[in-house]
Structures are given as C-alpha cells and as structure tokens.
C-alpha cells in the first residue's frame, strides 16, 4: 500500500503542476527547468484573493514564454475553479479505505526504513546500476516520509472527533466555499466525505502546508522543516530534472547521502510520534 500511496501522490503533484504550466503558457517540462514556488494571496481573515507564482531562476527563453510574468518575475493567478479538478470518487474511497486499514503506520515507516538501509548496503558491480539504485533509494526515502505524514494525519483525524473538528475549522480551502443557507444540511451530510477528499488531495511533501495542518489540527509542536525541505528539493531534481539541478549540474549523492537522509527523516518522524503518542 505504501508504494501505491507514493505513486498516487506523484500523479497528484504532476496533475497540479501540469495544470499550472498550462495556465502559464508553458509545458510541464519547461516549468521544471525553472526555480519557482507558489503562495496564496489572502486577507487576514483567510479569504483567498489569488495565487502568486514566484520565479527565482530559469532559462530566459522559457521565462519569456510565461503569460503574465511581470518585471519582478511574478505571475498573479485567479483562484482555481474546483470544477477544473475532478477527484474521482472511486479512487478517493479506495485510497482512503487503504489508508485507514493500516493502523501500524508508525511501525510501517520504520520497517520501510530498515528495508532501504539493507538496499543501501548492496554493492553492485556495475557502477551505472549502483547510481540508479542510490537515486531510487533517495526518492523512496522521501516517499516513505510522505506516506507516514499522510497516513498519520488521515488516521488520527478519522479516529478522533476533536481532530476532525479542528481540521474542518482551520483548513484554509474551506473558507473559500460559499453556499446558500438552505443547502446547509446537504453540506453537513457530506462533510466527512468532503473533508476526506481534501486530506487526500494534499501533497504531503509540501512541508509548509503539512506543518500548518498538523499544528492547527493536532495542536502540537511540529519539527523544524528547513533542512528536510532542502532535501525534498533535491528529490525534485532527481524526479523532475533527471538528476540535475536547475543550473544543469548533476546532483551528487552516494551511500552516505542515503544513510544521512534516512537518519534525518527518522528523527523527524520520532518527534511527531512523541507529540502524538504513537509509540505506545
């Protein structure tokens, strides 16, 4: 189930980034040759006005193609229309059922880490294959962390009504929803289904979003995300730029890199486990 969840999140990320690229007038591949991030432009009350896409660097011929790019290398976009993003009910229910069926998500994380450690100890005669193995181990290590974060959040929120209430009251996307008072019971009846879909739509390697969700929903201290965010950026280079940085340089990783990455992700998970009493 872990690999299925990772694959599903990859598809979600690619879907969202492909849609963004289309709105910008460039291709998905061109988008990932640039260094960018997107932030919501919101009022103090959480009302979403628009999104701002910041471009920090990239080939000038690609930047020149971007629709609406201003002199500050920013693009301002109207909020996405929910109707543009179909979220298939069957896929949603199947994925949700698989997640809540696994109550040993903390143990599953450590089991996967041990497996990755064993693979990291392998010595292949072919150096090219060794490099491929190291690259896949790096990607899998980040995916294992994502899986833990998603399974922890969804299971905890599903099991404890107070967490579910906190999520509904604090999740930013819910502030944007408007409906007539006459429809209140329809929306109330669909509340759990709606909330579950939103939890599944989150990209759990976006640590800024995940940090806010964990703090607002569980009222806990969340580990510092600065270092892991950089490691996740390297994962993006491996996945989206074929192992190169935005400057075209090869990403250099080895066995020691994997060992250090697994140690840091494990320490990160341990801090969350302590806060949520997952260790039993």
PDB file of C-alpha atoms in Angstrom:
ATOM      1  CA  UNK A   1       0.000   0.000   0.000  1.00  0.00           C
ATOM      2  CA  UNK A   2       2.890   2.352   0.696  1.00  0.00           C
ATOM      3  CA  UNK A   3       4.102   2.267  -2.911  1.00  0.00           C
ATOM      4  CA  UNK A   4       0.548   2.788  -4.166  1.00  0.00           C
ATOM      5  CA  UNK A   5       0.200   5.849  -1.975  1.00  0.00           C
ATOM      6  CA  UNK A   6       3.511   7.263  -3.183  1.00  0.00           C
ATOM      7  CA  UNK A   7       2.534   6.680  -6.820  1.00  0.00           C
ATOM      8  CA  UNK A   8      -0.833   8.313  -6.212  1.00  0.00           C
ATOM      9  CA  UNK A   9       0.776  11.400  -4.667  1.00  0.00           C
ATOM     10  CA  UNK A  10       3.185  11.623  -7.602  1.00  0.00           C
ATOM     11  CA  UNK A  11       0.245  11.633 -10.002  1.00  0.00           C
ATOM     12  CA  UNK A  12      -1.494  14.320  -7.959  1.00  0.00           C
ATOM     13  CA  UNK A  13       1.617  16.507  -7.982  1.00  0.00           C
ATOM     14  CA  UNK A  14       2.131  16.032 -11.710  1.00  0.00           C
ATOM     15  CA  UNK A  15      -1.537  16.782 -12.385  1.00  0.00           C
ATOM     16  CA  UNK A  16      -1.425  20.030 -10.426  1.00  0.00           C
ATOM     17  CA  UNK A  17       1.882  21.144 -11.934  1.00  0.00           C
ATOM     18  CA  UNK A  18       0.716  20.291 -15.455  1.00  0.00           C
ATOM     19  CA  UNK A  19      -2.386  22.430 -14.907  1.00  0.00           C
ATOM     20  CA  UNK A  20      -0.212  25.263 -13.589  1.00  0.00           C
ATOM     21  CA  UNK A  21       2.110  25.032 -16.587  1.00  0.00           C
ATOM     22  CA  UNK A  22      -0.873  25.250 -18.941  1.00  0.00           C
ATOM     23  CA  UNK A  23      -2.114  28.382 -17.196  1.00  0.00           C
ATOM     24  CA  UNK A  24       1.342  29.893 -17.560  1.00  0.00           C
ATOM     25  CA  UNK A  25       1.530  29.085 -21.272  1.00  0.00           C
ATOM     26  CA  UNK A  26       4.469  26.665 -20.986  1.00  0.00           C
ATOM     27  CA  UNK A  27       4.894  22.908 -20.822  1.00  0.00           C
ATOM     28  CA  UNK A  28       5.315  20.733 -17.739  1.00  0.00           C
ATOM     29  CA  UNK A  29       8.949  20.034 -18.696  1.00  0.00           C
ATOM     30  CA  UNK A  30       9.645  23.742 -19.153  1.00  0.00           C
ATOM     31  CA  UNK A  31       8.141  24.525 -15.755  1.00  0.00           C
ATOM     32  CA  UNK A  32      10.573  22.123 -14.102  1.00  0.00           C
ATOM     33  CA  UNK A  33      13.542  23.761 -15.736  1.00  0.00           C
ATOM     34  CA  UNK A  34      12.788  26.828 -13.623  1.00  0.00           C
ATOM     35  CA  UNK A  35      13.099  27.507  -9.915  1.00  0.00           C
ATOM     36  CA  UNK A  36       9.702  28.615  -8.628  1.00  0.00           C
ATOM     37  CA  UNK A  37       7.219  28.444  -5.789  1.00  0.00           C
ATOM     38  CA  UNK A  38       3.573  29.473  -5.369  1.00  0.00           C
ATOM     39  CA  UNK A  39       1.871  31.189  -2.441  1.00  0.00           C
ATOM     40  CA  UNK A  40      -1.757  32.211  -1.790  1.00  0.00           C
ATOM     41  CA  UNK A  41      -2.565  35.912  -1.504  1.00  0.00           C
ATOM     42  CA  UNK A  42      -5.039  36.003   1.378  1.00  0.00           C
ATOM     43  CA  UNK A  43      -6.687  38.518   3.667  1.00  0.00           C
ATOM     44  CA  UNK A  44      -6.100  38.429   7.422  1.00  0.00           C
ATOM     45  CA  UNK A  45      -9.378  36.510   7.667  1.00  0.00           C
ATOM     46  CA  UNK A  46      -8.135  33.817   5.302  1.00  0.00           C
ATOM     47  CA  UNK A  47     -10.124  34.937   2.255  1.00  0.00           C
ATOM     48  CA  UNK A  48      -8.252  33.864  -0.883  1.00  0.00           C
ATOM     49  CA  UNK A  49      -7.804  36.614  -3.441  1.00  0.00           C
ATOM     50  CA  UNK A  50      -5.388  34.990  -5.850  1.00  0.00           C
ATOM     51  CA  UNK A  51      -2.186  32.963  -6.127  1.00  0.00           C
ATOM     52  CA  UNK A  52       1.278  34.394  -6.720  1.00  0.00           C
ATOM     53  CA  UNK A  53       3.856  32.305  -8.574  1.00  0.00           C
ATOM     54  CA  UNK A  54       7.421  33.454  -7.881  1.00  0.00           C
ATOM     55  CA  UNK A  55      10.158  32.571 -10.388  1.00  0.00           C
ATOM     56  CA  UNK A  56      13.623  32.736  -8.864  1.00  0.00           C
ATOM     57  CA  UNK A  57      15.624  31.464 -11.818  1.00  0.00           C
ATOM     58  CA  UNK A  58      15.405  29.592 -15.101  1.00  0.00           C
ATOM     59  CA  UNK A  59      16.343  29.723 -18.799  1.00  0.00           C
ATOM     60  CA  UNK A  60      15.463  33.131 -20.173  1.00  0.00           C
ATOM     61  CA  UNK A  61      13.799  31.674 -23.273  1.00  0.00           C
ATOM     62  CA  UNK A  62      11.340  29.820 -21.001  1.00  0.00           C
ATOM     63  CA  UNK A  63      10.735  32.813 -18.732  1.00  0.00           C
ATOM     64  CA  UNK A  64       9.964  34.895 -21.820  1.00  0.00           C
ATOM     65  CA  UNK A  65       7.141  32.484 -22.710  1.00  0.00           C
ATOM     66  CA  UNK A  66       5.342  32.761 -19.376  1.00  0.00           C
ATOM     67  CA  UNK A  67       1.995  34.538 -19.636  1.00  0.00           C
ATOM     68  CA  UNK A  68       1.681  37.484 -17.274  1.00  0.00           C
ATOM     69  CA  UNK A  69       5.236  37.393 -15.892  1.00  0.00           C
ATOM     70  CA  UNK A  70       5.974  40.872 -14.540  1.00  0.00           C
ATOM     71  CA  UNK A  71       9.257  42.700 -14.030  1.00  0.00           C
ATOM     72  CA  UNK A  72       9.579  41.147 -10.562  1.00  0.00           C
ATOM     73  CA  UNK A  73       9.378  37.661 -12.091  1.00  0.00           C
ATOM     74  CA  UNK A  74       5.944  37.073 -10.566  1.00  0.00           C
ATOM     75  CA  UNK A  75       2.664  35.870 -12.024  1.00  0.00           C
ATOM     76  CA  UNK A  76      -0.663  36.585 -10.345  1.00  0.00           C
ATOM     77  CA  UNK A  77      -3.340  33.958 -10.957  1.00  0.00           C
ATOM     78  CA  UNK A  78      -7.034  33.873 -10.184  1.00  0.00           C
ATOM     79  CA  UNK A  79      -8.066  31.111  -7.733  1.00  0.00           C
ATOM     80  CA  UNK A  80      -8.524  27.686  -9.250  1.00  0.00           C
ATOM     81  CA  UNK A  81     -12.039  26.597 -10.053  1.00  0.00           C
ATOM     82  CA  UNK A  82     -12.800  23.372  -8.169  1.00  0.00           C
ATOM     83  CA  UNK A  83     -14.686  22.142 -11.250  1.00  0.00           C
ATOM     84  CA  UNK A  84     -11.382  22.115 -13.139  1.00  0.00           C
ATOM     85  CA  UNK A  85     -10.054  19.421 -10.801  1.00  0.00           C
ATOM     86  CA  UNK A  86     -12.115  16.284 -10.862  1.00  0.00           C
ATOM     87  CA  UNK A  87     -11.398  13.931  -7.995  1.00  0.00           C
ATOM     88  CA  UNK A  88     -12.795  10.543  -8.827  1.00  0.00           C
ATOM     89  CA  UNK A  89     -14.969   9.163  -6.022  1.00  0.00           C
ATOM     90  CA  UNK A  90     -13.921   5.578  -6.621  1.00  0.00           C
ATOM     91  CA  UNK A  91     -10.205   6.406  -6.433  1.00  0.00           C
ATOM     92  CA  UNK A  92     -10.813   8.526  -3.360  1.00  0.00           C
ATOM     93  CA  UNK A  93     -12.740   5.857  -1.476  1.00  0.00           C
ATOM     94  CA  UNK A  94     -10.334   3.086  -2.416  1.00  0.00           C
ATOM     95  CA  UNK A  95      -7.328   5.124  -1.307  1.00  0.00           C
ATOM     96  CA  UNK A  96      -8.990   6.279   1.900  1.00  0.00           C
ATOM     97  CA  UNK A  97     -10.007   2.730   2.852  1.00  0.00           C
ATOM     98  CA  UNK A  98      -6.460   1.505   2.252  1.00  0.00           C
ATOM     99  CA  UNK A  99      -5.008   4.198   4.492  1.00  0.00           C
ATOM    100  CA  UNK A 100      -7.333   3.715   7.454  1.00  0.00           C
ATOM    101  CA  UNK A 101      -6.908  -0.066   7.208  1.00  0.00           C
ATOM    102  CA  UNK A 102      -3.261   0.356   8.202  1.00  0.00           C
ATOM    103  CA  UNK A 103      -3.174   1.263  11.887  1.00  0.00           C
ATOM    104  CA  UNK A 104       0.515   0.369  12.186  1.00  0.00           C
ATOM    105  CA  UNK A 105       1.705   3.310  10.104  1.00  0.00           C
ATOM    106  CA  UNK A 106       4.425   4.223  12.615  1.00  0.00           C
ATOM    107  CA  UNK A 107       5.818   0.677  12.515  1.00  0.00           C
ATOM    108  CA  UNK A 108       5.385   0.573   8.735  1.00  0.00           C
ATOM    109  CA  UNK A 109       7.611   3.622   8.403  1.00  0.00           C
ATOM    110  CA  UNK A 110      10.419   2.026  10.390  1.00  0.00           C
ATOM    111  CA  UNK A 111      10.070  -1.261   8.528  1.00  0.00           C
ATOM    112  CA  UNK A 112      10.443   0.579   5.230  1.00  0.00           C
ATOM    113  CA  UNK A 113      13.478   2.479   6.545  1.00  0.00           C
ATOM    114  CA  UNK A 114      15.135  -0.805   7.541  1.00  0.00           C
ATOM    115  CA  UNK A 115      14.480  -2.183   4.057  1.00  0.00           C
ATOM    116  CA  UNK A 116      16.008   0.909   2.463  1.00  0.00           C
ATOM    117  CA  UNK A 117      19.036   0.591   4.741  1.00  0.00           C
ATOM    118  CA  UNK A 118      19.541  -3.006   3.581  1.00  0.00           C
ATOM    119  CA  UNK A 119      19.303  -1.980  -0.058  1.00  0.00           C
ATOM    120  CA  UNK A 120      21.769   0.825   0.583  1.00  0.00           C
ATOM    121  CA  UNK A 121      24.299  -1.760   1.785  1.00  0.00           C
ATOM    122  CA  UNK A 122      24.212  -3.613  -1.526  1.00  0.00           C
ATOM    123  CA  UNK A 123      27.323  -3.406  -3.685  1.00  0.00           C
ATOM    124  CA  UNK A 124      26.614  -3.750  -7.406  1.00  0.00           C
ATOM    125  CA  UNK A 125      29.421  -4.492  -9.839  1.00  0.00           C
ATOM    126  CA  UNK A 126      28.023  -2.125 -12.446  1.00  0.00           C
ATOM    127  CA  UNK A 127      28.544   1.488 -11.323  1.00  0.00           C
ATOM    128  CA  UNK A 128      25.747   2.807 -13.523  1.00  0.00           C
ATOM    129  CA  UNK A 129      23.308   0.426 -11.842  1.00  0.00           C
ATOM    130  CA  UNK A 130      24.713   1.416  -8.443  1.00  0.00           C
ATOM    131  CA  UNK A 131      23.986   5.056  -9.254  1.00  0.00           C
ATOM    132  CA  UNK A 132      20.431   4.193 -10.323  1.00  0.00           C
ATOM    133  CA  UNK A 133      19.925   2.300  -7.065  1.00  0.00           C
ATOM    134  CA  UNK A 134      21.164   5.216  -4.966  1.00  0.00           C
ATOM    135  CA  UNK A 135      18.910   7.611  -6.846  1.00  0.00           C
ATOM    136  CA  UNK A 136      15.847   5.400  -6.346  1.00  0.00           C
ATOM    137  CA  UNK A 137      16.668   4.962  -2.655  1.00  0.00           C
ATOM    138  CA  UNK A 138      16.738   8.733  -2.199  1.00  0.00           C
ATOM    139  CA  UNK A 139      13.365   9.126  -3.904  1.00  0.00           C
ATOM    140  CA  UNK A 140      11.912   6.224  -1.886  1.00  0.00           C
ATOM    141  CA  UNK A 141      13.165   7.678   1.399  1.00  0.00           C
ATOM    142  CA  UNK A 142      11.271  10.920   0.779  1.00  0.00           C
ATOM    143  CA  UNK A 143       8.244   8.927  -0.367  1.00  0.00           C
ATOM    144  CA  UNK A 144       8.337   6.896   2.855  1.00  0.00           C
ATOM    145  CA  UNK A 145       8.229  10.111   4.860  1.00  0.00           C
ATOM    146  CA  UNK A 146       5.313  11.393   2.770  1.00  0.00           C
ATOM    147  CA  UNK A 147       3.434   8.160   3.348  1.00  0.00           C
ATOM    148  CA  UNK A 148       3.933   8.401   7.095  1.00  0.00           C
ATOM    149  CA  UNK A 149       2.725  12.007   7.174  1.00  0.00           C
ATOM    150  CA  UNK A 150      -0.383  11.295   5.111  1.00  0.00           C
ATOM    151  CA  UNK A 151      -1.311   8.076   6.937  1.00  0.00           C
ATOM    152  CA  UNK A 152      -0.734   9.663  10.331  1.00  0.00           C
ATOM    153  CA  UNK A 153      -2.806  12.728   9.541  1.00  0.00           C
ATOM    154  CA  UNK A 154      -5.695  10.852   7.949  1.00  0.00           C
ATOM    155  CA  UNK A 155      -5.864   8.077  10.560  1.00  0.00           C
ATOM    156  CA  UNK A 156      -5.625  10.431  13.520  1.00  0.00           C
ATOM    157  CA  UNK A 157      -8.244  12.768  12.095  1.00  0.00           C
ATOM    158  CA  UNK A 158     -10.570   9.910  11.226  1.00  0.00           C
ATOM    159  CA  UNK A 159     -10.283   8.315  14.678  1.00  0.00           C
ATOM    160  CA  UNK A 160     -10.671  11.370  16.906  1.00  0.00           C
ATOM    161  CA  UNK A 161     -13.673  13.694  16.533  1.00  0.00           C
ATOM    162  CA  UNK A 162     -11.873  16.639  18.104  1.00  0.00           C
ATOM    163  CA  UNK A 163      -9.161  16.424  15.457  1.00  0.00           C
ATOM    164  CA  UNK A 164     -11.732  16.211  12.682  1.00  0.00           C
ATOM    165  CA  UNK A 165     -13.473  19.310  14.078  1.00  0.00           C
ATOM    166  CA  UNK A 166     -10.160  21.174  14.253  1.00  0.00           C
ATOM    167  CA  UNK A 167      -9.364  20.264  10.650  1.00  0.00           C
ATOM    168  CA  UNK A 168     -12.712  21.474   9.324  1.00  0.00           C
ATOM    169  CA  UNK A 169     -12.439  24.724  11.284  1.00  0.00           C
ATOM    170  CA  UNK A 170      -8.879  25.544  10.232  1.00  0.00           C
ATOM    171  CA  UNK A 171      -8.297  24.097   6.741  1.00  0.00           C
ATOM    172  CA  UNK A 172      -7.845  27.179   4.514  1.00  0.00           C
ATOM    173  CA  UNK A 173      -9.694  25.818   1.456  1.00  0.00           C
ATOM    174  CA  UNK A 174     -12.931  25.524   3.417  1.00  0.00           C
ATOM    175  CA  UNK A 175     -13.024  29.301   3.934  1.00  0.00           C
ATOM    176  CA  UNK A 176     -13.486  29.768   0.192  1.00  0.00           C
ATOM    177  CA  UNK A 177     -16.654  27.688  -0.011  1.00  0.00           C
ATOM    178  CA  UNK A 178     -19.934  29.589  -0.213  1.00  0.00           C
ATOM    179  CA  UNK A 179     -23.405  28.092  -0.330  1.00  0.00           C
ATOM    180  CA  UNK A 180     -26.998  29.181   0.425  1.00  0.00           C
ATOM    181  CA  UNK A 181     -28.221  28.564   3.962  1.00  0.00           C
ATOM    182  CA  UNK A 182     -30.957  26.378   2.500  1.00  0.00           C
ATOM    183  CA  UNK A 183     -28.254  23.868   1.495  1.00  0.00           C
ATOM    184  CA  UNK A 184     -26.666  23.640   4.929  1.00  0.00           C
ATOM    185  CA  UNK A 185     -27.976  20.139   5.706  1.00  0.00           C
ATOM    186  CA  UNK A 186     -26.813  18.824   2.328  1.00  0.00           C
ATOM    187  CA  UNK A 187     -23.308  20.075   3.064  1.00  0.00           C
ATOM    188  CA  UNK A 188     -23.481  18.828   6.639  1.00  0.00           C
ATOM    189  CA  UNK A 189     -24.374  15.327   5.462  1.00  0.00           C
ATOM    190  CA  UNK A 190     -21.443  15.409   3.030  1.00  0.00           C
ATOM    191  CA  UNK A 191     -18.981  16.964   5.462  1.00  0.00           C
ATOM    192  CA  UNK A 192     -16.953  13.847   6.210  1.00  0.00           C
ATOM    193  CA  UNK A 193     -16.718  12.890   2.571  1.00  0.00           C
ATOM    194  CA  UNK A 194     -15.657  16.411   1.603  1.00  0.00           C
ATOM    195  CA  UNK A 195     -13.039  16.606   4.358  1.00  0.00           C
ATOM    196  CA  UNK A 196     -11.585  13.216   3.484  1.00  0.00           C
ATOM    197  CA  UNK A 197     -11.198  14.213  -0.143  1.00  0.00           C
ATOM    198  CA  UNK A 198      -9.371  17.377   0.860  1.00  0.00           C
ATOM    199  CA  UNK A 199      -6.995  15.409   3.095  1.00  0.00           C
ATOM    200  CA  UNK A 200      -6.188  13.074   0.223  1.00  0.00           C
ATOM    201  CA  UNK A 201      -5.631  15.926  -2.215  1.00  0.00           C
ATOM    202  CA  UNK A 202      -2.841  17.395  -0.084  1.00  0.00           C
ATOM    203  CA  UNK A 203       0.689  16.840  -1.405  1.00  0.00           C
ATOM    204  CA  UNK A 204       2.428  15.669   1.756  1.00  0.00           C
ATOM    205  CA  UNK A 205       5.941  16.566   0.675  1.00  0.00           C
ATOM    206  CA  UNK A 206       4.846  20.215   0.740  1.00  0.00           C
ATOM    207  CA  UNK A 207       6.064  20.616   4.314  1.00  0.00           C
ATOM    208  CA  UNK A 208       4.886  24.226   4.673  1.00  0.00           C
ATOM    209  CA  UNK A 209       1.282  23.092   4.150  1.00  0.00           C
ATOM    210  CA  UNK A 210       1.690  19.911   6.198  1.00  0.00           C
ATOM    211  CA  UNK A 211       3.259  21.762   9.113  1.00  0.00           C
ATOM    212  CA  UNK A 212       0.316  24.172   9.295  1.00  0.00           C
ATOM    213  CA  UNK A 213      -2.184  21.302   9.097  1.00  0.00           C
ATOM    214  CA  UNK A 214      -0.553  19.291  11.884  1.00  0.00           C
ATOM    215  CA  UNK A 215      -0.262  22.295  14.188  1.00  0.00           C
ATOM    216  CA  UNK A 216      -3.810  23.544  13.557  1.00  0.00           C
ATOM    217  CA  UNK A 217      -5.465  20.114  13.721  1.00  0.00           C
ATOM    218  CA  UNK A 218      -3.490  18.358  16.459  1.00  0.00           C
ATOM    219  CA  UNK A 219      -2.311  21.396  18.469  1.00  0.00           C
ATOM    220  CA  UNK A 220       1.226  20.019  18.672  1.00  0.00           C
ATOM    221  CA  UNK A 221       4.753  21.241  18.156  1.00  0.00           C
ATOM    222  CA  UNK A 222       5.946  20.331  14.693  1.00  0.00           C
ATOM    223  CA  UNK A 223       9.626  19.682  13.891  1.00  0.00           C
ATOM    224  CA  UNK A 224      11.610  22.346  12.086  1.00  0.00           C
ATOM    225  CA  UNK A 225      11.185  21.812   8.348  1.00  0.00           C
ATOM    226  CA  UNK A 226      14.049  23.910   6.944  1.00  0.00           C
ATOM    227  CA  UNK A 227      16.577  21.101   6.497  1.00  0.00           C
ATOM    228  CA  UNK A 228      14.130  18.494   5.227  1.00  0.00           C
ATOM    229  CA  UNK A 229      12.659  20.996   2.759  1.00  0.00           C
ATOM    230  CA  UNK A 230      16.100  21.292   1.158  1.00  0.00           C
ATOM    231  CA  UNK A 231      16.388  17.507   0.972  1.00  0.00           C
ATOM    232  CA  UNK A 232      12.969  17.339  -0.676  1.00  0.00           C
ATOM    233  CA  UNK A 233      14.131  19.928  -3.216  1.00  0.00           C
ATOM    234  CA  UNK A 234      16.927  17.511  -4.135  1.00  0.00           C
ATOM    235  CA  UNK A 235      14.323  14.801  -4.581  1.00  0.00           C
ATOM    236  CA  UNK A 236      12.534  17.083  -7.066  1.00  0.00           C
ATOM    237  CA  UNK A 237      15.789  17.432  -9.023  1.00  0.00           C
ATOM    238  CA  UNK A 238      16.074  13.651  -9.180  1.00  0.00           C
ATOM    239  CA  UNK A 239      12.452  13.135 -10.233  1.00  0.00           C
ATOM    240  CA  UNK A 240      11.697  16.111 -12.439  1.00  0.00           C
ATOM    241  CA  UNK A 241      15.078  17.239 -13.795  1.00  0.00           C
ATOM    242  CA  UNK A 242      16.584  13.810 -14.456  1.00  0.00           C
ATOM    243  CA  UNK A 243      19.086  14.161 -11.636  1.00  0.00           C
ATOM    244  CA  UNK A 244      20.213  17.704 -12.411  1.00  0.00           C
ATOM    245  CA  UNK A 245      19.840  20.994 -10.593  1.00  0.00           C
ATOM    246  CA  UNK A 246      18.123  23.973 -12.192  1.00  0.00           C
ATOM    247  CA  UNK A 247      21.614  25.112 -13.267  1.00  0.00           C
ATOM    248  CA  UNK A 248      22.169  21.863 -15.159  1.00  0.00           C
ATOM    249  CA  UNK A 249      24.643  20.404 -12.663  1.00  0.00           C
ATOM    250  CA  UNK A 250      24.498  16.723 -11.747  1.00  0.00           C
ATOM    251  CA  UNK A 251      23.097  16.002  -8.289  1.00  0.00           C
ATOM    252  CA  UNK A 252      25.829  14.235  -6.339  1.00  0.00           C
ATOM    253  CA  UNK A 253      24.565  11.554  -3.947  1.00  0.00           C
ATOM    254  CA  UNK A 254      26.088   8.358  -2.579  1.00  0.00           C
ATOM    255  CA  UNK A 255      25.580   5.717   0.107  1.00  0.00           C
ATOM    256  CA  UNK A 256      26.456   8.169   2.858  1.00  0.00           C
ATOM    257  CA  UNK A 257      23.841  10.575   1.497  1.00  0.00           C
ATOM    258  CA  UNK A 258      21.172   7.871   1.855  1.00  0.00           C
ATOM    259  CA  UNK A 259      22.319   6.972   5.367  1.00  0.00           C
ATOM    260  CA  UNK A 260      22.139  10.603   6.436  1.00  0.00           C
ATOM    261  CA  UNK A 261      18.763  11.114   4.748  1.00  0.00           C
ATOM    262  CA  UNK A 262      17.235   8.074   6.458  1.00  0.00           C
ATOM    263  CA  UNK A 263      18.592   9.258   9.805  1.00  0.00           C
ATOM    264  CA  UNK A 264      17.120  12.739   9.381  1.00  0.00           C
ATOM    265  CA  UNK A 265      13.713  11.512   8.236  1.00  0.00           C
ATOM    266  CA  UNK A 266      13.627   9.030  11.138  1.00  0.00           C
ATOM    267  CA  UNK A 267      14.449  11.755  13.657  1.00  0.00           C
ATOM    268  CA  UNK A 268      11.745  13.932  12.101  1.00  0.00           C
ATOM    269  CA  UNK A 269       9.179  11.138  12.423  1.00  0.00           C
ATOM    270  CA  UNK A 270      10.239  10.403  16.010  1.00  0.00           C
ATOM    271  CA  UNK A 271       9.492  13.981  17.037  1.00  0.00           C
ATOM    272  CA  UNK A 272       5.999  13.752  15.560  1.00  0.00           C
ATOM    273  CA  UNK A 273       5.444  10.317  17.114  1.00  0.00           C
ATOM    274  CA  UNK A 274       6.300  11.681  20.557  1.00  0.00           C
ATOM    275  CA  UNK A 275       3.928  14.624  20.157  1.00  0.00           C
ATOM    276  CA  UNK A 276       1.045  12.335  19.076  1.00  0.00           C
ATOM    277  CA  UNK A 277       1.884   9.429  21.412  1.00  0.00           C
ATOM    278  CA  UNK A 278       2.226   6.992  18.526  1.00  0.00           C
ATOM    279  CA  UNK A 279       4.938   4.870  20.116  1.00  0.00           C
ATOM    280  CA  UNK A 280       2.587   3.174  22.567  1.00  0.00           C
TER     281      UNK A 280
END
